[in-house]
Short mmCIF file of C-alpha atoms in Angstrom, two decimals:
data_model
loop_
_atom_site.label_atom_id
_atom_site.label_comp_id
_atom_site.label_asym_id
_atom_site.label_seq_id
_atom_site.Cartn_x
_atom_site.Cartn_y
_atom_site.Cartn_z
CA UNK A 1 -74.62 -65.05 -76.52
CA UNK A 2 -74.60 -63.04 -73.33
CA UNK A 3 -72.00 -61.56 -71.45
CA UNK A 4 -71.76 -64.33 -68.77
CA UNK A 5 -70.99 -67.23 -71.43
CA UNK A 6 -68.42 -64.65 -73.30
CA UNK A 7 -66.49 -63.94 -70.05
CA UNK A 8 -66.54 -67.92 -69.48
CA UNK A 9 -65.33 -68.77 -73.44
CA UNK A 10 -62.45 -65.47 -72.84
CA UNK A 11 -61.30 -67.29 -69.77
CA UNK A 12 -61.35 -70.78 -70.71
CA UNK A 13 -59.48 -69.99 -73.66
CA UNK A 14 -56.43 -68.06 -71.90
CA UNK A 15 -56.72 -71.19 -68.95
CA UNK A 16 -56.16 -73.64 -72.22
CA UNK A 17 -53.67 -71.10 -73.78
CA UNK A 18 -51.75 -70.87 -69.86
CA UNK A 19 -51.62 -74.71 -69.79
CA UNK A 20 -50.41 -75.74 -72.59
CA UNK A 21 -47.28 -72.87 -72.58
CA UNK A 22 -46.59 -74.47 -68.93
CA UNK A 23 -45.30 -77.55 -70.91
CA UNK A 24 -44.02 -76.49 -73.68
CA UNK A 25 -42.31 -72.96 -72.09
CA UNK A 26 -37.76 -73.49 -72.20
CA UNK A 27 -37.43 -71.57 -69.35
CA UNK A 28 -38.50 -72.93 -66.00
CA UNK A 29 -39.85 -69.24 -64.42
CA UNK A 30 -41.90 -69.03 -67.35
CA UNK A 31 -43.38 -71.78 -66.84
CA UNK A 32 -44.30 -70.88 -63.30
CA UNK A 33 -45.60 -67.58 -64.40
CA UNK A 34 -48.22 -68.95 -67.04
CA UNK A 35 -48.77 -71.44 -63.87
CA UNK A 36 -49.97 -68.75 -61.90
CA UNK A 37 -52.13 -67.44 -65.14
CA UNK A 38 -54.13 -70.45 -65.41
CA UNK A 39 -55.16 -70.46 -61.72
CA UNK A 40 -56.11 -67.09 -61.91
CA UNK A 41 -58.21 -67.54 -65.17
CA UNK A 42 -59.54 -71.00 -62.92
CA UNK A 43 -60.44 -68.95 -60.13
CA UNK A 44 -61.94 -66.44 -62.40
CA UNK A 45 -64.31 -69.47 -64.12
CA UNK A 46 -65.24 -70.70 -60.66
CA UNK A 47 -66.61 -67.49 -59.94
CA UNK A 48 -68.53 -67.52 -62.85
CA UNK A 49 -70.48 -70.70 -61.72
CA UNK A 50 -70.90 -69.06 -58.35
CA UNK A 51 -68.41 -71.13 -55.86
CA UNK A 52 -66.70 -68.12 -54.88
CA UNK A 53 -65.27 -69.80 -52.19
CA UNK A 54 -63.27 -72.30 -54.35
CA UNK A 55 -62.27 -69.20 -56.17
CA UNK A 56 -60.91 -66.79 -53.13
CA UNK A 57 -58.60 -70.47 -51.83
CA UNK A 58 -57.38 -70.93 -55.29
CA UNK A 59 -56.14 -67.42 -55.26
CA UNK A 60 -54.96 -66.72 -51.20
CA UNK A 61 -53.01 -70.19 -51.30
CA UNK A 62 -52.11 -70.70 -54.34
CA UNK A 63 -51.16 -67.96 -56.22
CA UNK A 64 -50.14 -65.91 -52.94
CA UNK A 65 -48.43 -68.78 -51.28
CA UNK A 66 -47.75 -71.80 -52.83
CA UNK A 67 -46.64 -70.10 -56.58
CA UNK A 68 -44.84 -67.54 -54.95
CA UNK A 69 -42.54 -70.37 -53.20
CA UNK A 70 -42.03 -72.27 -56.72
CA UNK A 71 -41.18 -68.81 -57.90
CA UNK A 72 -38.31 -68.33 -55.66
CA UNK A 73 -37.13 -72.16 -55.92
CA UNK A 74 -36.88 -71.88 -59.41
CA UNK A 75 -35.07 -68.46 -59.58
CA UNK A 76 -32.76 -69.33 -57.00
CA UNK A 77 -31.72 -72.87 -58.24
CA UNK A 78 -29.41 -73.36 -60.87
CA UNK A 79 -31.78 -75.71 -63.69
CA UNK A 80 -29.89 -76.75 -66.55
CA UNK A 81 -32.69 -76.63 -68.99
CA UNK A 82 -31.17 -78.90 -71.73
CA UNK A 83 -31.42 -82.06 -69.75
CA UNK A 84 -34.30 -81.08 -68.49
CA UNK A 85 -35.48 -80.84 -71.98
CA UNK A 86 -34.44 -84.04 -73.11
CA UNK A 87 -36.45 -86.78 -74.29
CA UNK A 88 -39.71 -84.76 -73.83
CA UNK A 89 -41.28 -85.31 -77.37
CA UNK A 90 -40.05 -89.20 -76.84
CA UNK A 91 -42.55 -89.12 -73.53
CA UNK A 92 -45.11 -86.93 -75.07
CA UNK A 93 -47.67 -89.28 -76.76
CA UNK A 94 -48.06 -91.54 -73.52
CA UNK A 95 -48.93 -87.83 -71.51
CA UNK A 96 -51.23 -86.27 -73.77
CA UNK A 97 -52.92 -90.08 -73.86
CA UNK A 98 -53.11 -89.86 -70.07
CA UNK A 99 -54.20 -86.37 -69.80
CA UNK A 100 -57.04 -87.30 -71.97
CA UNK A 101 -58.07 -89.88 -70.35
CA UNK A 102 -57.98 -88.02 -67.07
CA UNK A 103 -60.48 -85.20 -68.80
CA UNK A 104 -62.56 -87.53 -70.38
CA UNK A 105 -63.43 -89.79 -66.83
CA UNK A 106 -63.55 -85.62 -65.25
CA UNK A 107 -66.09 -84.79 -67.44
CA UNK A 108 -68.25 -87.88 -67.11
CA UNK A 109 -68.33 -87.76 -63.14
CA UNK A 110 -69.20 -83.88 -63.17
CA UNK A 111 -71.99 -83.84 -66.36
CA UNK A 112 -73.32 -87.10 -64.18
CA UNK A 113 -72.99 -85.38 -61.34
CA UNK A 114 -75.22 -82.42 -63.01
CA UNK A 115 -77.54 -84.45 -64.49
CA UNK A 116 -78.77 -85.98 -61.66
CA UNK A 117 -78.84 -82.80 -59.00
CA UNK A 118 -82.78 -81.46 -59.29
CA UNK A 119 -84.17 -78.41 -60.56
CA UNK A 120 -85.47 -77.25 -57.23
CA UNK A 121 -81.92 -77.93 -55.67
CA UNK A 122 -80.51 -75.52 -58.47
CA UNK A 123 -82.92 -73.09 -57.80
CA UNK A 124 -81.94 -73.17 -54.32
CA UNK A 125 -78.00 -73.47 -55.09
CA UNK A 126 -78.45 -69.78 -57.15
CA UNK A 127 -80.04 -67.88 -54.35
CA UNK A 128 -77.85 -68.71 -51.36
CA UNK A 129 -73.87 -68.14 -51.30
CA UNK A 130 -72.09 -71.14 -50.99
CA UNK A 131 -69.46 -69.66 -48.89
CA UNK A 132 -72.01 -68.81 -46.31
CA UNK A 133 -73.54 -72.65 -46.56
CA UNK A 134 -70.08 -73.84 -46.16
CA UNK A 135 -69.26 -71.89 -43.30
CA UNK A 136 -72.20 -73.00 -41.16
CA UNK A 137 -71.92 -76.56 -41.93
CA UNK A 138 -68.37 -76.10 -40.69
CA UNK A 139 -68.74 -75.01 -37.73
CA UNK A 140 -71.57 -76.45 -36.87
CA UNK A 141 -71.59 -80.14 -38.00
CA UNK A 142 -68.07 -80.57 -38.15
CA UNK A 143 -66.49 -78.28 -35.89
CA UNK A 144 -64.58 -80.89 -34.01
CA UNK A 145 -63.05 -81.95 -37.14
CA UNK A 146 -61.84 -78.65 -37.48
CA UNK A 147 -60.36 -77.78 -34.37
CA UNK A 148 -58.62 -80.96 -34.77
CA UNK A 149 -57.10 -79.77 -37.85
CA UNK A 150 -56.13 -76.95 -36.65
CA UNK A 151 -54.62 -78.17 -33.72
CA UNK A 152 -52.77 -80.84 -35.87
CA UNK A 153 -51.42 -77.55 -37.89
CA UNK A 154 -50.67 -75.49 -35.26
CA UNK A 155 -48.10 -78.63 -33.73
CA UNK A 156 -47.12 -79.10 -37.07
CA UNK A 157 -46.06 -75.43 -37.51
CA UNK A 158 -44.28 -75.46 -33.95
CA UNK A 159 -42.30 -78.49 -34.51
CA UNK A 160 -40.85 -77.15 -37.46
CA UNK A 161 -39.85 -73.98 -35.81
CA UNK A 162 -38.10 -76.13 -33.18
CA UNK A 163 -36.32 -78.45 -35.72
CA UNK A 164 -35.12 -75.11 -37.26
CA UNK A 165 -33.66 -73.42 -34.15
CA UNK A 166 -31.85 -76.04 -32.07
CA UNK A 167 -28.87 -74.63 -30.86
CA UNK A 168 -25.69 -75.17 -33.14
CA UNK A 169 -21.89 -75.14 -31.44
CA UNK A 170 -20.80 -72.14 -34.15
CA UNK A 171 -23.55 -70.05 -33.63
CA UNK A 172 -22.90 -67.05 -31.30
CA UNK A 173 -25.47 -65.44 -29.30
CA UNK A 174 -25.57 -63.52 -26.02
CA UNK A 175 -28.59 -64.64 -23.61
CA UNK A 176 -31.18 -61.50 -22.70
CA UNK A 177 -30.84 -61.81 -19.31
CA UNK A 178 -26.86 -60.89 -19.52
CA UNK A 179 -28.23 -57.78 -21.98
CA UNK A 180 -31.05 -57.05 -19.33
CA UNK A 181 -28.44 -56.71 -16.52
CA UNK A 182 -25.62 -54.63 -18.04
CA UNK A 183 -25.41 -51.46 -16.34
CA UNK A 184 -24.52 -48.20 -18.17
CA UNK A 185 -20.79 -47.84 -16.27
CA UNK A 186 -20.22 -51.43 -17.23
CA UNK A 187 -20.10 -50.55 -20.57
CA UNK A 188 -17.40 -47.75 -20.59
CA UNK A 189 -13.97 -47.71 -18.71
CA UNK A 190 -12.01 -44.13 -18.45
CA UNK A 191 -7.94 -45.01 -18.66
CA UNK A 192 -5.28 -42.26 -17.95
CA UNK A 193 -2.43 -42.14 -20.93
CA UNK A 194 0.73 -40.35 -20.68
CA UNK A 195 0.88 -37.36 -23.06
CA UNK A 196 2.18 -38.28 -26.86
CA UNK A 197 4.85 -36.75 -28.33
CA UNK A 198 5.24 -35.71 -31.91
CA UNK A 199 6.88 -38.67 -34.05
CA UNK A 200 10.87 -38.26 -34.89
CA UNK A 201 12.12 -38.91 -38.22
CA UNK A 202 14.10 -42.14 -38.30
CA UNK A 203 18.02 -42.69 -38.76
CA UNK A 204 18.56 -42.83 -42.54
CA UNK A 205 20.91 -46.31 -42.75
CA UNK A 206 24.60 -46.11 -44.03
CA UNK A 207 25.29 -46.06 -47.48
CA UNK A 208 27.56 -49.51 -48.83
CA UNK A 209 30.42 -46.82 -49.90
CA UNK A 210 30.32 -44.81 -46.21
CA UNK A 211 29.88 -47.90 -44.33
CA UNK A 212 33.23 -49.59 -45.90
CA UNK A 213 35.65 -47.49 -44.11
CA UNK A 214 34.20 -47.90 -40.44
CA UNK A 215 34.17 -51.33 -41.11
CA UNK A 216 38.08 -51.62 -42.17
CA UNK A 217 38.95 -49.78 -39.27
CA UNK A 218 37.11 -51.59 -36.63
CA UNK A 219 39.29 -54.84 -38.64
CA UNK A 220 42.46 -52.93 -37.28
CA UNK A 221 41.43 -52.34 -34.29
#
């Protein structure tokens, strides 16, 4: 067994372990972290298979954007783990059966495609970078579809920004043109005030014993 085969088995074992822990982890944050580990191992396997473009896309798109977003959402949500775990083992046999069927179908399709690929095509594909070949194909034969997809994505991004930046009545803001027109002398006003005097101590209120004779004298008068 050579070094490449050893790395393939290492990445595959870690990938299977991480995928299994994704569905068995009790903490949703741990499940997301295991899913990120599984994606990283899958990208490493694709690098061994000379699929550099798929490996780079998996790392940049999923690990760099999607999974980080999932992680923040899971951390911010107050999830009730006990309610999520209810009925897991009840539906596990059906889920395992569906997973096995999907794996067998994918293996059948992929192995059939590998058997039909001529040896000369395999040798030529191993000598040419698939990323370069894909780039040449996209920007020559499929140039217009790529440009149309880019325009659609830009329009969607602008629409999302416009929907989130709509004016609200309870929002306080200042127009930029009003800020530009402000002059330095308008920002500060000098007001002349009278000289202040030292504070005087307030008179102490009369006690009830002292105030009683004064009240009696006023009644006699």
